[in-house]
Amino acid sequence: MTDPQPPGTLSDQLLDRAAPDRTAFEDLVVVPILAVFIALVLGALTMFATNVDLPTIGRSYVALLEGSVGSLSAISETLTAAMPLTLAGLGIALGFRAGLFNIGAEGQVLIGGMAAVIVGFSFDGLPAAIHLPLALLAGAIAGGLYASIAGWLRAATGAHEVISTIMLNLISYRLVDYLLRLDFIQREGRADPISRSVLETAELPRLLTWIDANLRLHAGIFLMLAAVVVIHWLLFRTKLGFEFRASGASPDAARYAGMRAGLIIVLAMGMAGALAGLAGANQGLGVLGRATPGFSAGIGFDAIAVALLGRSHPYGVLLAGLLFGALEAGGRQMQVDAGVSIDLIGIIQALIIVFIAAPLLVRSLFPWAFRKLAKVGRE
Amino acid sequence: MTQIADPVQLQARKLDTGKVRQARISGWALLGLAALVAFVFGQDVVGDATFRLSRPNDPLALPNLVIPALPFTYIVAAILAFLGVRLFLQGGVRWTSLALGFGLFLAVAAFLVWATAGKSFSLTGMLQATVVRAVPIALGGLAGVLSERVAVVNIAIEGMLLAGAFTGALIGSLLGGLGGLFAAVAVGGLFGFILAALVVTYRVDQIIAGVVINLFVLGVTSYVSSQVYQEHRFLNNAPVFAPVKIPVLGDLPVIGPVLFYQNIFVYGAVIMVAVATYYLFHTRMGLRARAVGEHPRAADTLGINVYRTRYVNVTVAGMVAGFGGAWFTLGSVGRFDENMTGGRGYIGLAAMIFGRWHPVGALMAALVFGFADSLQQKLALLNTPIPSEFLAMSPYIATIVLVAGLIGRARPPAADGKAYVKE
Amino acid sequence: MDVELRGITKRFGSVTANRDVDLKVTSGEVLGLLGENGAGKSTLMNVLCGLYSADEGEILIDGKPVAFAGPGEAIAAGIGMVHQHFMLIPVFTVAENVVLGVEPTGRFDHLDLRRAREQVRAINDDYGLEVDPDALVENLPVGIQQRVEIIKVLFRSADVVIFDEPTAVLTPQEVEDFFNIVKGLRDDGKAIVFITHKLNEILEIADRISVLRAGEIVGGGEVGELNAAELAELMVGRPVSFDVKKTPFDPGEVLLEVEDLTVLRDNDDLAVDRIDLTVRRGEIVGIAGVQGNGQSPLIEALTGLRRVAGGTVRFKGRDITHASARDRHKMGFAHIPEDRQRTGLIPAFTIAENMVLDSYYEDRFSAGPNMRWSAVNAAAAQAAADFDVRTKSVFNTVATLSGGNQQKVIVARELSRDTEFLIAAQPTRGLDIGSIEYIHSRIVEAREEGDGVLIVSSELDEIMALSDRILVMFKGRIVAEYDGASAEKGVVGLAMAGAAA
């Protein structure tokens, strides 16, 4: 087409970006801070209701703080706990962006971790430079393939991924139980289900043992940071990311624009599973050194919370992963110091998400913290 | 407008319709089953399969059902192959679902005969266990039906079941079984109300709200278990409801023990399914509820309060799930364990979809899941060469297959999952 | 019963939809409420029927002020509304839809459907409406669905009946029947409000006219005192011409050839039944027909979005029957989809992102796996300026734009590249006259440049104004063909109702 009028400077003006919106700032910063605050208060009330006395409640929150950021060892623990949460959380965030609700991260963590551990103990004599990447890759591929089942079912038959990923989780527990009793996986001389130990060449090396041999921080942290950057690039800088986001925001419009919905679903699910698989590999190769039944320990479910808390943005997920890692590390300290069960952390985490998912609720609880909202709407 | 084209006529015109494709896939599936039955089950099967129908001291005892395994296997394989081939022929399209359903039933029968060959197996016992294990799934599915009919997706069934189980054990230990049951229903209703408040008033995404409730309930119940029950064991020791025999009917062979000699949870589930069916499809309130689920704006223009309808139905759904949750403790073991519902709520959700958002359909689907569940339990006793882990997976694999195979034809309420904004 | 609106003002956030509106309708008359799309007609009536509450002003019934807390109270007061988008539940029967909200019940809240059916039949007989109370609404044609809506209103013994754009979905013949029903209601003593943006209709049916522009009443009067030109100027605020200027028809080679095309709906019902069709360069082919006669599946099949069950589609001689939407886009297909909010745009995305929704993969916007966002933004700003999209920045989301500007974003996206063939479905549905004129001129411009153009619209006036050739679709088949210059509206209208089949 030809231009009816000379465009001149109008098109330049259209390239101006508006100043950041106040409401956006409130939703991104104020709501999460208040959500954490309310959750901690309600957590204290829960303790109070179960007959924990006030000094103990105070002591437990002090322990929570000390155990998460109070010392080098605490920070090392926080980061170690944050790694798998962030990795799996990135996968779930990627799914959210593509319009997929992947509840199956738990199973993908298990399957990916299992594959990484198997590769990790199987190849004796390989140099670490080959063995470690190979084991990580095995974890990512196994997790990705496992998740792709749900993606393929959704694309081919329309089966909702929430149901199929939940079922795949339940299947994965039994599958791991079965695998751990196979001769070539089960540790020699053991009757209980436990795998052989990962060889040293496949371990994620610990980084701070030169300061203190007990510091568990390992090289997985580079994996986590790289994943954050790569996923950010993928989502916001690439064609594939544009397709993911378009399909997530409006599957019909994406299809009308010529994007291949089925392929996008399978790819997004596969990548999400690969990230969860990496989280499993990270645990298997960096922390545990072996596989046992249920070694995923709920990482896949906490990762859903991390993705929600991080607003499905890679940097947000990193921050949320660090927060949840801190809560977990601090929670262990809390259990030791104050004798309060670490399950309390689960309650606090659930409350944080609910308040973040319901900004209207937070706004009505703390009206003074927000500019008055204008009612928005059109005819 | 739309014209209903005769599938056979379309097929005659060589059009590639969905029904033809579906018939083709089902045909291949049946042929595959036939091959499985003939070449796997038919290979090493020896002797007769003996199914016990009654216990020796039952008043009306039936003789054992004895089936010669090898002939039975080959007959089943032949029928399956016939059904499969039929679907590829002209006109076979009409009966696809029926053929597939019948074929699956036969394949399961062949499997049972193969597993039991040369041994004996209590069929009545397995059916009784089927009904018992179907109860929480059916009640979870019913809770799903009640809330999704008003367009609120209820992922929180799992959490509501868990809350019901926990409350049943705690209050049951303090006040006895009935008190525990009422408390479980009340707490289930409370979580239904919270779900409604989150999704209706605060417009939280329905799936997120459900997941959060599940996480929260898991957190609270686990916390109290480890924080309180460790020291005060008397708080986790509730009485269990004993089975009640219905006079006369309870003495009938097979169906007596299966249907009429059960505890109140079984009877309660059946009654609730009946009441819910009447409510949804034969009352004024039910018509309005369904209208809210299909087209909330239309309901609103007619003066129906969309928000209140959603609150009420989702709360009632929570109460049903709370009742179902109490089964785990008051109807079964009397003691609460962490995460003891083990995903039954999600299977209930699948039962709802499989049952096409109908209470009776959900109950039937729950029986199928209950059957798979009890089958794997009983088969573990028969020493089959299949690893027990794979048998344990079977209900979940079945769920995936059913959801994948049926979703295309089942239609959820039109507004399902969508928040309604009045202005 | 007389109803009066006094000083009604309704705001949504910073947008004022109605400002200080006075309106009166008395029993036994038809008040025509005329206004453009977006003038605030529906909002005003939603205030009257209790769906919205007004920020200022009052409603008086027979001189007494009333306040409605919700639609239920307005219905009880005798106000009934037939909405533009039908408020029917597709999976319910006619009887269930009619009684919903005022159900006859027995003991235990039991729904008395037998009584409901009898009551529906009684209304059928009284007003000569023939509707089967047991039919499922989703199986009924739209014309009959509208009768169900009317029965609903009558069932609630409404004295005031509001019709919101009631003729949008009807054929010209069905409009005649509908007008007879409206006149019958008026003669029965009901007060009728008839909302429309169509001048000829309002002049035919209304006794008195009020014109609404930008939320305010700008004029009106008895129907004999006003002519069409005056009304049009009142409605739009400036003189309007309804003619589309085109160069003489001079078609070139054949671009698109469709032979024996058969397409099925998702549920395997037959949607398009062995259609033949050609489109040449420099030609606008218009497909007229009542909604739901297979136009949407036809468009989806032609753009590669729906499986073709039988027949062939050729483009410039090449078989593209099974080519993907992306392949067709590369061949120079442009597609303006019928539902801009759902399939044409992603409301939550920025204007820039929407501008490249189907061309982001091209080399000008991407390099390898990477997007070239600076190139995207520059091109989007240029296109927005070229196509008169009124916005401050291309980084605003599309959701913030008005309907007309949203449609211009789609037109800009589809036509700001080299195209050969344009498919436009309902290109101006729900737009104001300024936007309609602009989009029509752009479509004609595509034709002048030698593109083939296929337009589907349920607005017969639009088809008549633009097309060089008119095809009429009825029950999945093309039942008639007319020359665009010489076709008569009445004849085409008859064909739309199936008379030519």
Short mmCIF file of C-alpha atoms in Angstrom, two decimals, chain B residues 14-214:
data_model
loop_
_atom_site.label_atom_id
_atom_site.label_comp_id
_atom_site.label_asym_id
_atom_site.label_seq_id
_atom_site.Cartn_x
_atom_site.Cartn_y
_atom_site.Cartn_z
CA LYS B 14 -15.81 -40.13 1.64
CA LEU B 15 -15.63 -37.17 3.96
CA ASP B 16 -13.06 -37.37 6.69
CA THR B 17 -15.28 -36.61 9.65
CA GLY B 18 -14.24 -36.71 13.26
CA LYS B 19 -16.54 -39.66 13.87
CA VAL B 20 -14.88 -41.67 11.14
CA ARG B 21 -11.45 -40.84 12.53
CA GLN B 22 -12.59 -41.81 16.00
CA ALA B 23 -14.01 -45.09 14.75
CA ARG B 24 -10.72 -45.81 13.01
CA ILE B 25 -8.70 -45.14 16.18
CA SER B 26 -11.09 -47.23 18.28
CA GLY B 27 -10.88 -50.01 15.70
CA TRP B 28 -7.11 -50.12 15.97
CA ALA B 29 -7.38 -50.03 19.78
CA LEU B 30 -9.73 -53.04 19.77
CA LEU B 31 -7.50 -54.98 17.41
CA GLY B 32 -4.57 -54.18 19.68
CA LEU B 33 -6.51 -55.49 22.68
CA ALA B 34 -7.40 -58.63 20.75
CA ALA B 35 -3.71 -59.21 19.99
CA LEU B 36 -2.83 -58.56 23.64
CA VAL B 37 -5.40 -61.04 24.90
CA ALA B 38 -4.50 -63.72 22.36
CA PHE B 39 -0.70 -63.46 22.45
CA VAL B 40 0.04 -62.36 26.01
CA PHE B 41 -2.77 -63.82 28.12
CA GLY B 42 -3.19 -66.82 25.83
CA GLN B 43 0.48 -67.81 26.04
CA ASP B 44 1.00 -69.23 29.49
CA VAL B 45 -2.50 -69.72 30.78
CA VAL B 46 -3.24 -73.08 32.41
CA GLY B 47 -6.17 -74.51 34.31
CA ASP B 48 -9.43 -72.97 35.47
CA ALA B 49 -10.07 -69.62 37.05
CA THR B 50 -12.24 -69.94 40.15
CA PHE B 51 -14.25 -66.91 41.31
CA ARG B 52 -15.80 -67.15 44.75
CA LEU B 53 -19.19 -65.45 44.95
CA SER B 54 -20.21 -66.20 48.54
CA ARG B 55 -18.65 -67.01 51.84
CA PRO B 56 -19.40 -70.58 53.01
CA ASN B 57 -21.55 -69.47 55.95
CA ASP B 58 -23.75 -67.00 54.04
CA PRO B 59 -27.46 -67.80 54.34
CA LEU B 60 -27.95 -67.87 50.56
CA ALA B 61 -24.68 -69.29 49.27
CA LEU B 62 -23.97 -69.41 45.56
CA PRO B 63 -21.58 -71.95 44.05
CA ASN B 64 -18.21 -70.76 42.76
CA LEU B 65 -17.94 -69.49 39.22
CA VAL B 66 -15.41 -71.66 37.40
CA ILE B 67 -14.13 -70.53 34.01
CA PRO B 68 -11.78 -72.60 31.85
CA ALA B 69 -9.07 -70.03 31.18
CA LEU B 70 -7.67 -70.93 27.76
CA PRO B 71 -10.96 -71.25 25.81
CA PHE B 72 -12.28 -68.11 27.47
CA THR B 73 -9.20 -66.14 26.45
CA TYR B 74 -9.50 -67.16 22.82
CA ILE B 75 -13.22 -66.45 22.68
CA VAL B 76 -12.62 -62.97 24.07
CA ALA B 77 -9.81 -62.36 21.58
CA ALA B 78 -12.10 -63.40 18.73
CA ILE B 79 -14.92 -61.12 19.85
CA LEU B 80 -12.50 -58.18 20.25
CA ALA B 81 -11.11 -58.74 16.77
CA PHE B 82 -14.63 -58.87 15.34
CA LEU B 83 -15.62 -55.63 17.08
CA GLY B 84 -12.45 -53.97 15.85
CA VAL B 85 -12.85 -54.97 12.21
CA ARG B 86 -16.49 -53.93 12.26
CA LEU B 87 -15.47 -50.34 12.98
CA PHE B 88 -13.55 -50.13 9.71
CA LEU B 89 -16.55 -51.21 7.67
CA GLN B 90 -19.25 -48.96 6.36
CA GLY B 91 -21.91 -48.20 8.91
CA GLY B 92 -19.69 -49.28 11.79
CA VAL B 93 -19.37 -45.67 12.84
CA ARG B 94 -22.68 -45.63 14.66
CA TRP B 95 -21.73 -47.81 17.60
CA THR B 96 -18.16 -46.70 18.25
CA SER B 97 -18.48 -45.89 21.96
CA LEU B 98 -20.55 -48.95 22.72
CA ALA B 99 -18.11 -51.24 20.93
CA LEU B 100 -15.16 -49.68 22.71
CA GLY B 101 -16.85 -49.89 26.12
CA PHE B 102 -17.86 -53.52 25.65
CA GLY B 103 -14.41 -54.34 24.31
CA LEU B 104 -12.71 -52.81 27.35
CA PHE B 105 -15.02 -54.76 29.66
CA LEU B 106 -14.14 -58.03 27.90
CA ALA B 107 -10.43 -57.25 27.99
CA VAL B 108 -10.60 -56.62 31.75
CA ALA B 109 -12.49 -59.90 32.20
CA ALA B 110 -9.86 -61.75 30.18
CA PHE B 111 -7.16 -60.14 32.27
CA LEU B 112 -8.86 -61.27 35.48
CA VAL B 113 -9.27 -64.81 34.20
CA TRP B 114 -5.63 -64.89 33.14
CA ALA B 115 -4.45 -63.60 36.52
CA THR B 116 -6.69 -66.04 38.41
CA ALA B 117 -6.01 -69.10 36.23
CA GLY B 118 -5.27 -72.10 38.43
CA LYS B 119 -6.18 -70.13 41.57
CA SER B 120 -9.29 -68.86 43.27
CA PHE B 121 -10.36 -65.30 43.84
CA SER B 122 -13.21 -63.64 45.77
CA LEU B 123 -15.19 -61.65 43.22
CA THR B 124 -17.67 -60.44 45.81
CA GLY B 125 -14.87 -59.21 48.03
CA MET B 126 -13.41 -57.22 45.18
CA LEU B 127 -16.75 -55.68 44.25
CA GLN B 128 -17.33 -54.73 47.86
CA ALA B 129 -13.93 -53.05 47.96
CA THR B 130 -14.78 -51.35 44.66
CA VAL B 131 -17.81 -49.68 46.18
CA VAL B 132 -15.94 -48.66 49.33
CA ARG B 133 -13.04 -47.19 47.39
CA ALA B 134 -15.37 -45.39 45.03
CA VAL B 135 -16.98 -43.42 47.86
CA PRO B 136 -14.45 -40.58 48.31
CA ILE B 137 -13.96 -40.34 44.55
CA ALA B 138 -17.69 -40.16 43.93
CA LEU B 139 -18.19 -37.54 46.62
CA GLY B 140 -15.23 -35.55 45.28
CA GLY B 141 -16.68 -35.83 41.79
CA LEU B 142 -20.08 -34.73 43.07
CA ALA B 143 -18.49 -31.71 44.75
CA GLY B 144 -16.89 -30.95 41.39
CA VAL B 145 -20.20 -31.25 39.58
CA LEU B 146 -21.96 -28.93 42.02
CA SER B 147 -19.38 -26.18 41.70
CA GLU B 148 -18.62 -26.51 38.00
CA ARG B 149 -22.33 -26.40 37.19
CA VAL B 150 -22.18 -22.82 38.44
CA ALA B 151 -18.94 -22.35 36.47
CA VAL B 152 -16.47 -22.46 39.34
CA VAL B 153 -13.61 -24.86 38.61
CA ASN B 154 -12.90 -26.73 41.80
CA ILE B 155 -9.30 -27.93 42.00
CA ALA B 156 -9.63 -27.53 45.77
CA ILE B 157 -11.56 -30.80 46.18
CA GLU B 158 -8.34 -32.48 47.26
CA GLY B 159 -7.85 -29.91 50.02
CA MET B 160 -11.49 -30.12 51.08
CA LEU B 161 -11.26 -33.90 51.35
CA LEU B 162 -8.10 -33.57 53.40
CA ALA B 163 -9.70 -30.95 55.64
CA GLY B 164 -12.71 -33.21 56.13
CA ALA B 165 -10.50 -36.17 56.99
CA PHE B 166 -8.51 -34.12 59.49
CA THR B 167 -11.53 -32.53 61.14
CA GLY B 168 -13.34 -35.85 61.28
CA ALA B 169 -10.44 -37.40 63.19
CA LEU B 170 -9.91 -34.45 65.53
CA ILE B 171 -13.51 -33.71 66.47
CA GLY B 172 -14.44 -37.38 66.23
CA SER B 173 -11.82 -38.10 68.90
CA LEU B 174 -13.31 -35.44 71.17
CA LEU B 175 -17.06 -35.72 70.52
CA GLY B 176 -17.54 -39.10 68.90
CA GLY B 177 -18.29 -40.15 65.34
CA LEU B 178 -21.39 -38.08 64.62
CA GLY B 179 -19.86 -34.93 66.02
CA GLY B 180 -16.80 -35.52 63.90
CA LEU B 181 -18.92 -36.06 60.83
CA PHE B 182 -20.84 -32.82 61.31
CA ALA B 183 -17.65 -30.91 61.97
CA ALA B 184 -16.06 -32.36 58.82
CA VAL B 185 -19.04 -31.25 56.76
CA ALA B 186 -18.89 -27.80 58.32
CA VAL B 187 -15.18 -27.37 57.69
CA GLY B 188 -15.58 -28.60 54.11
CA GLY B 189 -18.30 -26.01 53.68
CA LEU B 190 -16.01 -23.36 55.15
CA PHE B 191 -13.36 -24.05 52.54
CA GLY B 192 -16.05 -24.04 49.85
CA PHE B 193 -17.07 -20.62 51.10
CA ILE B 194 -13.45 -19.43 51.07
CA LEU B 195 -13.02 -20.68 47.50
CA ALA B 196 -16.20 -18.86 46.49
CA ALA B 197 -15.04 -15.68 48.21
CA LEU B 198 -11.66 -15.83 46.48
CA VAL B 199 -12.96 -16.47 42.98
CA VAL B 200 -16.27 -14.59 43.09
CA THR B 201 -15.53 -11.57 45.24
CA TYR B 202 -11.77 -11.22 44.84
CA ARG B 203 -11.60 -12.61 41.30
CA VAL B 204 -8.58 -14.80 41.91
CA ASP B 205 -7.91 -17.17 39.04
CA GLN B 206 -9.98 -20.27 39.85
CA ILE B 207 -7.19 -22.78 39.40
CA ILE B 208 -4.77 -20.71 41.47
CA ALA B 209 -7.35 -20.37 44.25
CA GLY B 210 -7.86 -24.13 44.25
CA VAL B 211 -4.15 -24.89 44.32
CA VAL B 212 -3.65 -22.43 47.18
CA ILE B 213 -6.41 -24.03 49.24
CA ASN B 214 -4.83 -27.43 48.67
#
